[in-house]
Protein backbone atom coordinates (compact mmCIF):
# COMPACT_ATOMS: atom_id res chain seq x y z
CA UNK A 1 0.00 0.00 0.00
CA UNK A 2 0.99 3.64 -0.29
CA UNK A 3 3.28 4.99 2.37
CA UNK A 4 3.79 8.53 3.59
CA UNK A 5 4.66 10.86 0.75
CA UNK A 6 6.27 14.27 0.91
CA UNK A 7 6.79 16.98 -1.66
CA UNK A 8 8.94 18.45 -2.90
CA UNK A 9 11.83 16.06 -2.31
CA UNK A 10 14.29 18.93 -2.61
CA UNK A 11 13.78 22.66 -2.24
CA UNK A 12 16.36 25.36 -2.73
CA UNK A 13 15.29 28.86 -1.80
CA UNK A 14 16.75 32.25 -1.11
CA UNK A 15 16.97 33.72 2.34
CA UNK A 16 13.83 35.66 3.17
CA UNK A 17 11.49 33.70 0.93
CA UNK A 18 8.57 31.63 2.20
CA UNK A 19 8.36 27.88 1.57
CA UNK A 20 5.61 25.29 1.88
CA UNK A 21 6.30 21.62 2.46
CA UNK A 22 3.60 19.02 1.96
CA UNK A 23 2.92 15.69 3.63
CA UNK A 24 0.39 13.03 2.63
CA UNK A 25 0.03 10.54 5.49
CA UNK A 26 -1.05 6.92 5.24
CA UNK A 27 -4.80 6.67 4.82
CA UNK A 28 -6.53 6.15 8.15
CA UNK A 29 -3.64 7.40 10.26
CA UNK A 30 -4.98 10.11 12.50
CA UNK A 31 -1.64 11.09 14.06
CA UNK A 32 0.81 13.18 12.03
CA UNK A 33 4.18 14.51 13.10
CA UNK A 34 6.68 16.93 11.60
CA UNK A 35 10.36 16.67 12.50
CA UNK A 36 13.48 18.48 11.40
CA UNK A 37 16.87 16.83 11.04
CA UNK A 38 20.01 18.85 10.42
CA UNK A 39 23.07 17.17 8.94
CA UNK A 40 24.47 14.62 11.37
CA UNK A 41 21.94 15.53 14.04
CA UNK A 42 19.00 13.78 15.66
CA UNK A 43 15.33 14.30 14.99
CA UNK A 44 13.95 17.58 16.30
CA UNK A 45 10.21 17.41 17.03
CA UNK A 46 8.29 20.32 15.51
CA UNK A 47 4.54 19.72 15.68
CA UNK A 48 2.03 16.91 16.26
CA UNK A 49 -1.54 16.59 15.00
CA UNK A 50 -3.92 14.07 16.51
CA UNK A 51 -7.35 13.82 14.96
CA UNK A 52 -9.44 16.92 15.58
CA UNK A 53 -7.56 17.91 18.72
CA UNK A 54 -5.58 21.12 18.91
CA UNK A 55 -2.06 20.45 17.59
CA UNK A 56 0.92 20.23 19.89
CA UNK A 57 3.09 23.07 18.61
CA UNK A 58 5.61 22.94 21.41
CA UNK A 59 8.50 22.10 19.10
CA UNK A 60 8.15 24.92 16.59
CA UNK A 61 11.38 26.94 16.84
CA UNK A 62 9.90 30.36 16.05
CA UNK A 63 6.74 32.09 14.89
CA UNK A 64 8.06 31.88 11.33
CA UNK A 65 7.04 28.22 11.41
CA UNK A 66 3.43 27.10 11.13
CA UNK A 67 1.58 24.00 10.05
CA UNK A 68 -1.92 23.02 9.24
CA UNK A 69 -3.72 19.81 8.53
CA UNK A 70 -6.76 19.96 6.33
CA UNK A 71 -9.56 17.46 6.67
CA UNK A 72 -7.50 15.35 9.01
CA UNK A 73 -5.29 14.20 6.15
CA UNK A 74 -2.78 16.28 4.17
CA UNK A 75 -0.53 18.60 6.13
CA UNK A 76 1.45 21.64 5.07
CA UNK A 77 4.42 23.04 6.96
CA UNK A 78 5.09 26.69 6.14
CA UNK A 79 8.30 28.52 6.89
CA UNK A 80 8.15 32.28 6.43
CA UNK A 81 11.14 34.51 5.79
CA UNK A 82 13.50 31.55 5.62
CA UNK A 83 16.93 31.79 7.23
CA UNK A 84 20.06 29.79 6.46
CA UNK A 85 19.74 27.94 9.77
CA UNK A 86 16.41 26.55 8.51
CA UNK A 87 18.36 24.34 6.08
CA UNK A 88 17.64 20.74 7.04
CA UNK A 89 15.66 17.66 6.07
CA UNK A 90 12.04 18.00 7.11
CA UNK A 91 10.48 14.63 7.88
CA UNK A 92 6.82 13.84 8.22
CA UNK A 93 5.50 10.72 9.93
CA UNK A 94 2.05 9.28 10.53
CA UNK A 95 0.68 6.65 12.86
CA UNK A 96 -2.48 5.29 14.40
CA UNK A 97 -3.56 7.19 17.51
CA UNK A 98 -2.76 6.22 21.07
CA UNK A 99 0.21 5.22 23.15
CA UNK A 100 0.28 1.50 22.54
CA UNK A 101 2.79 -0.63 20.72
CA UNK A 102 0.66 -0.71 17.61
CA UNK A 103 1.19 2.91 16.73
CA UNK A 104 4.42 2.53 14.82
CA UNK A 105 5.43 5.72 13.08
CA UNK A 106 5.87 5.53 9.34
CA UNK A 107 8.11 8.18 7.88
CA UNK A 108 8.06 9.86 4.54
CA UNK A 109 11.29 10.28 2.57
CA UNK A 110 11.64 13.88 3.70
CA UNK A 111 12.09 17.24 2.02
CA UNK A 112 15.66 18.53 1.87
CA UNK A 113 15.50 22.29 2.28
CA UNK A 114 18.47 24.45 1.39
CA UNK A 115 18.36 28.17 2.13
CA UNK A 116 20.99 30.15 0.25
CA UNK B 1 17.43 17.42 30.97
CA UNK B 2 16.40 15.95 27.61
CA UNK B 3 13.34 13.71 27.62
CA UNK B 4 15.28 10.93 25.90
CA UNK B 5 19.06 10.65 26.12
CA UNK B 6 21.43 8.42 24.20
CA UNK B 7 25.17 8.13 23.84
CA UNK B 8 25.79 9.53 20.35
CA UNK B 9 28.73 7.20 19.69
CA UNK B 10 30.08 6.35 17.24
CA UNK B 11 30.54 2.75 18.22
CA UNK B 12 33.11 1.14 15.92
CA UNK B 13 33.04 -2.66 16.22
CA UNK B 14 34.36 -5.57 14.14
CA UNK B 15 32.07 -8.02 12.43
CA UNK B 16 30.86 -10.68 14.83
CA UNK B 17 31.10 -8.46 17.90
CA UNK B 18 28.34 -7.90 20.42
CA UNK B 19 27.40 -4.30 21.05
CA UNK B 20 24.93 -2.69 23.44
CA UNK B 21 23.25 0.70 23.34
CA UNK B 22 21.61 2.41 26.26
CA UNK B 23 18.90 5.02 26.51
CA UNK B 24 17.38 6.84 29.45
CA UNK B 25 14.08 8.69 29.59
CA UNK B 26 12.84 11.30 32.01
CA UNK B 27 9.06 10.85 32.06
CA UNK B 28 7.99 8.02 34.34
CA UNK B 29 4.52 8.10 32.74
CA UNK B 30 5.93 6.88 29.43
CA UNK B 31 3.93 3.94 28.23
CA UNK B 32 5.62 2.35 25.26
CA UNK B 33 9.11 2.18 23.88
CA UNK B 34 10.76 1.46 20.56
CA UNK B 35 14.05 1.24 18.75
CA UNK B 36 14.22 2.71 15.26
CA UNK B 37 17.03 2.38 12.77
CA UNK B 38 18.11 5.16 10.42
CA UNK B 39 20.47 4.52 7.54
CA UNK B 40 22.56 7.37 6.17
CA UNK B 41 20.39 9.91 4.33
CA UNK B 42 17.30 7.75 4.76
CA UNK B 43 14.21 8.04 6.91
CA UNK B 44 13.96 6.19 10.25
CA UNK B 45 12.24 2.79 10.28
CA UNK B 46 10.97 0.71 13.17
CA UNK B 47 13.45 -1.93 14.31
CA UNK B 48 11.55 -3.35 17.27
CA UNK B 49 9.25 -2.50 20.12
CA UNK B 50 10.50 -2.85 23.68
CA UNK B 51 8.27 -4.87 25.99
CA UNK B 52 8.40 -4.85 29.77
CA UNK B 53 9.50 -8.47 29.89
CA UNK B 54 12.22 -7.91 27.34
CA UNK B 55 12.05 -9.25 23.82
CA UNK B 56 14.29 -10.76 21.22
CA UNK B 57 14.21 -10.70 17.45
CA UNK B 58 16.97 -12.76 15.94
CA UNK B 59 20.28 -11.13 16.84
CA UNK B 60 18.57 -8.19 18.51
CA UNK B 61 17.47 -8.07 22.15
CA UNK B 62 15.66 -5.16 23.77
CA UNK B 63 15.28 -4.63 27.50
CA UNK B 64 13.28 -2.18 29.58
CA UNK B 65 13.91 -1.20 33.18
CA UNK B 66 11.02 0.99 34.32
CA UNK B 67 12.43 1.54 37.79
CA UNK B 68 15.61 3.05 36.37
CA UNK B 69 13.86 4.51 33.30
CA UNK B 70 16.34 2.80 31.09
CA UNK B 71 16.11 0.97 27.75
CA UNK B 72 18.77 -1.09 26.06
CA UNK B 73 19.41 -2.71 22.69
CA UNK B 74 21.85 -5.58 22.31
CA UNK B 75 23.11 -6.67 18.91
CA UNK B 76 24.90 -10.00 18.72
CA UNK B 77 27.13 -11.23 15.90
CA UNK B 78 27.27 -7.79 14.26
CA UNK B 79 27.06 -7.63 10.48
CA UNK B 80 28.37 -4.94 8.15
CA UNK B 81 24.73 -4.24 7.28
CA UNK B 82 24.02 -3.29 10.90
CA UNK B 83 25.93 -0.05 10.38
CA UNK B 84 23.37 2.68 10.98
CA UNK B 85 22.11 5.09 13.61
CA UNK B 86 19.87 3.55 16.26
CA UNK B 87 17.18 5.81 17.70
CA UNK B 88 15.54 5.26 21.05
CA UNK B 89 11.88 6.30 21.06
CA UNK B 90 9.61 6.87 24.04
CA UNK B 91 5.84 7.33 23.87
CA UNK B 92 4.09 9.33 26.54
CA UNK B 93 1.42 11.43 24.91
CA UNK B 94 3.47 11.61 21.76
CA UNK B 95 6.54 9.90 20.39
CA UNK B 96 9.85 11.47 21.39
CA UNK B 97 13.04 10.44 19.64
CA UNK B 98 16.51 10.37 21.09
CA UNK B 99 19.30 11.83 18.99
CA UNK B 100 20.55 8.38 18.11
CA UNK B 101 23.61 6.22 18.55
CA UNK B 102 25.76 5.66 15.51
CA UNK B 103 27.11 2.16 14.89
CA UNK B 104 29.86 1.38 12.40
CA UNK B 105 30.70 -2.29 11.86
CA UNK B 106 34.01 -2.92 10.11
CA UNK B 107 35.34 -6.07 8.39
Coordinates of C-alpha atoms in Angstrom, one line a residue:
Chain A
X1 CA 0.0 0.0 0.0
X2 CA 1.0 3.6 -0.3
X3 CA 3.3 5.0 2.4
X4 CA 3.8 8.5 3.6
X5 CA 4.7 10.9 0.8
X6 CA 6.3 14.3 0.9
X7 CA 6.8 17.0 -1.7
X8 CA 8.9 18.4 -2.9
X9 CA 11.8 16.1 -2.3
X10 CA 14.3 18.9 -2.6
X11 CA 13.8 22.7 -2.2
X12 CA 16.4 25.4 -2.7
X13 CA 15.3 28.9 -1.8
X14 CA 16.8 32.3 -1.1
X15 CA 17.0 33.7 2.3
X16 CA 13.8 35.7 3.2
X17 CA 11.5 33.7 0.9
X18 CA 8.6 31.6 2.2
X19 CA 8.4 27.9 1.6
X20 CA 5.6 25.3 1.9
X21 CA 6.3 21.6 2.5
X22 CA 3.6 19.0 2.0
X23 CA 2.9 15.7 3.6
X24 CA 0.4 13.0 2.6
X25 CA 0.0 10.5 5.5
X26 CA -1.0 6.9 5.2
X27 CA -4.8 6.7 4.8
X28 CA -6.5 6.2 8.2
X29 CA -3.6 7.4 10.3
X30 CA -5.0 10.1 12.5
X31 CA -1.6 11.1 14.1
X32 CA 0.8 13.2 12.0
X33 CA 4.2 14.5 13.1
X34 CA 6.7 16.9 11.6
X35 CA 10.4 16.7 12.5
X36 CA 13.5 18.5 11.4
X37 CA 16.9 16.8 11.0
X38 CA 20.0 18.8 10.4
X39 CA 23.1 17.2 8.9
X40 CA 24.5 14.6 11.4
X41 CA 21.9 15.5 14.0
X42 CA 19.0 13.8 15.7
X43 CA 15.3 14.3 15.0
X44 CA 13.9 17.6 16.3
X45 CA 10.2 17.4 17.0
X46 CA 8.3 20.3 15.5
X47 CA 4.5 19.7 15.7
X48 CA 2.0 16.9 16.3
X49 CA -1.5 16.6 15.0
X50 CA -3.9 14.1 16.5
X51 CA -7.3 13.8 15.0
X52 CA -9.4 16.9 15.6
X53 CA -7.6 17.9 18.7
X54 CA -5.6 21.1 18.9
X55 CA -2.1 20.4 17.6
X56 CA 0.9 20.2 19.9
X57 CA 3.1 23.1 18.6
X58 CA 5.6 22.9 21.4
X59 CA 8.5 22.1 19.1
X60 CA 8.2 24.9 16.6
X61 CA 11.4 26.9 16.8
X62 CA 9.9 30.4 16.1
X63 CA 6.7 32.1 14.9
X64 CA 8.1 31.9 11.3
X65 CA 7.0 28.2 11.4
X66 CA 3.4 27.1 11.1
X67 CA 1.6 24.0 10.0
X68 CA -1.9 23.0 9.2
X69 CA -3.7 19.8 8.5
X70 CA -6.8 20.0 6.3
X71 CA -9.6 17.5 6.7
X72 CA -7.5 15.4 9.0
X73 CA -5.3 14.2 6.2
X74 CA -2.8 16.3 4.2
X75 CA -0.5 18.6 6.1
X76 CA 1.5 21.6 5.1
X77 CA 4.4 23.0 7.0
X78 CA 5.1 26.7 6.1
X79 CA 8.3 28.5 6.9
X80 CA 8.1 32.3 6.4
X81 CA 11.1 34.5 5.8
X82 CA 13.5 31.6 5.6
X83 CA 16.9 31.8 7.2
X84 CA 20.1 29.8 6.5
X85 CA 19.7 27.9 9.8
X86 CA 16.4 26.5 8.5
X87 CA 18.4 24.3 6.1
X88 CA 17.6 20.7 7.0
X89 CA 15.7 17.7 6.1
X90 CA 12.0 18.0 7.1
X91 CA 10.5 14.6 7.9
X92 CA 6.8 13.8 8.2
X93 CA 5.5 10.7 9.9
X94 CA 2.1 9.3 10.5
X95 CA 0.7 6.6 12.9
X96 CA -2.5 5.3 14.4
X97 CA -3.6 7.2 17.5
X98 CA -2.8 6.2 21.1
X99 CA 0.2 5.2 23.1
X100 CA 0.3 1.5 22.5
X101 CA 2.8 -0.6 20.7
X102 CA 0.7 -0.7 17.6
X103 CA 1.2 2.9 16.7
X104 CA 4.4 2.5 14.8
X105 CA 5.4 5.7 13.1
X106 CA 5.9 5.5 9.3
X107 CA 8.1 8.2 7.9
X108 CA 8.1 9.9 4.5
X109 CA 11.3 10.3 2.6
X110 CA 11.6 13.9 3.7
X111 CA 12.1 17.2 2.0
X112 CA 15.7 18.5 1.9
X113 CA 15.5 22.3 2.3
X114 CA 18.5 24.5 1.4
X115 CA 18.4 28.2 2.1
X116 CA 21.0 30.1 0.3
Chain B
X1 CA 17.4 17.4 31.0
X2 CA 16.4 16.0 27.6
X3 CA 13.3 13.7 27.6
X4 CA 15.3 10.9 25.9
X5 CA 19.1 10.6 26.1
X6 CA 21.4 8.4 24.2
X7 CA 25.2 8.1 23.8
X8 CA 25.8 9.5 20.3
X9 CA 28.7 7.2 19.7
X10 CA 30.1 6.4 17.2
X11 CA 30.5 2.7 18.2
X12 CA 33.1 1.1 15.9
X13 CA 33.0 -2.7 16.2
X14 CA 34.4 -5.6 14.1
X15 CA 32.1 -8.0 12.4
X16 CA 30.9 -10.7 14.8
X17 CA 31.1 -8.5 17.9
X18 CA 28.3 -7.9 20.4
X19 CA 27.4 -4.3 21.0
X20 CA 24.9 -2.7 23.4
X21 CA 23.3 0.7 23.3
X22 CA 21.6 2.4 26.3
X23 CA 18.9 5.0 26.5
X24 CA 17.4 6.8 29.5
X25 CA 14.1 8.7 29.6
X26 CA 12.8 11.3 32.0
X27 CA 9.1 10.9 32.1
X28 CA 8.0 8.0 34.3
X29 CA 4.5 8.1 32.7
X30 CA 5.9 6.9 29.4
X31 CA 3.9 3.9 28.2
X32 CA 5.6 2.4 25.3
X33 CA 9.1 2.2 23.9
X34 CA 10.8 1.5 20.6
X35 CA 14.1 1.2 18.8
X36 CA 14.2 2.7 15.3
X37 CA 17.0 2.4 12.8
X38 CA 18.1 5.2 10.4
X39 CA 20.5 4.5 7.5
X40 CA 22.6 7.4 6.2
X41 CA 20.4 9.9 4.3
X42 CA 17.3 7.8 4.8
X43 CA 14.2 8.0 6.9
X44 CA 14.0 6.2 10.3
X45 CA 12.2 2.8 10.3
X46 CA 11.0 0.7 13.2
X47 CA 13.5 -1.9 14.3
X48 CA 11.6 -3.3 17.3
X49 CA 9.2 -2.5 20.1
X50 CA 10.5 -2.9 23.7
X51 CA 8.3 -4.9 26.0
X52 CA 8.4 -4.9 29.8
X53 CA 9.5 -8.5 29.9
X54 CA 12.2 -7.9 27.3
X55 CA 12.1 -9.3 23.8
X56 CA 14.3 -10.8 21.2
X57 CA 14.2 -10.7 17.4
X58 CA 17.0 -12.8 15.9
X59 CA 20.3 -11.1 16.8
X60 CA 18.6 -8.2 18.5
X61 CA 17.5 -8.1 22.1
X62 CA 15.7 -5.2 23.8
X63 CA 15.3 -4.6 27.5
X64 CA 13.3 -2.2 29.6
X65 CA 13.9 -1.2 33.2
X66 CA 11.0 1.0 34.3
X67 CA 12.4 1.5 37.8
X68 CA 15.6 3.1 36.4
X69 CA 13.9 4.5 33.3
X70 CA 16.3 2.8 31.1
X71 CA 16.1 1.0 27.7
X72 CA 18.8 -1.1 26.1
X73 CA 19.4 -2.7 22.7
X74 CA 21.8 -5.6 22.3
X75 CA 23.1 -6.7 18.9
X76 CA 24.9 -10.0 18.7
X77 CA 27.1 -11.2 15.9
X78 CA 27.3 -7.8 14.3
X79 CA 27.1 -7.6 10.5
X80 CA 28.4 -4.9 8.2
X81 CA 24.7 -4.2 7.3
X82 CA 24.0 -3.3 10.9
X83 CA 25.9 -0.1 10.4
X84 CA 23.4 2.7 11.0
X85 CA 22.1 5.1 13.6
X86 CA 19.9 3.6 16.3
X87 CA 17.2 5.8 17.7
X88 CA 15.5 5.3 21.0
X89 CA 11.9 6.3 21.1
X90 CA 9.6 6.9 24.0
X91 CA 5.8 7.3 23.9
X92 CA 4.1 9.3 26.5
X93 CA 1.4 11.4 24.9
X94 CA 3.5 11.6 21.8
X95 CA 6.5 9.9 20.4
X96 CA 9.9 11.5 21.4
X97 CA 13.0 10.4 19.6
X98 CA 16.5 10.4 21.1
X99 CA 19.3 11.8 19.0
X100 CA 20.5 8.4 18.1
X101 CA 23.6 6.2 18.6
X102 CA 25.8 5.7 15.5
X103 CA 27.1 2.2 14.9
X104 CA 29.9 1.4 12.4
X105 CA 30.7 -2.3 11.9
X106 CA 34.0 -2.9 10.1
X107 CA 35.3 -6.1 8.4

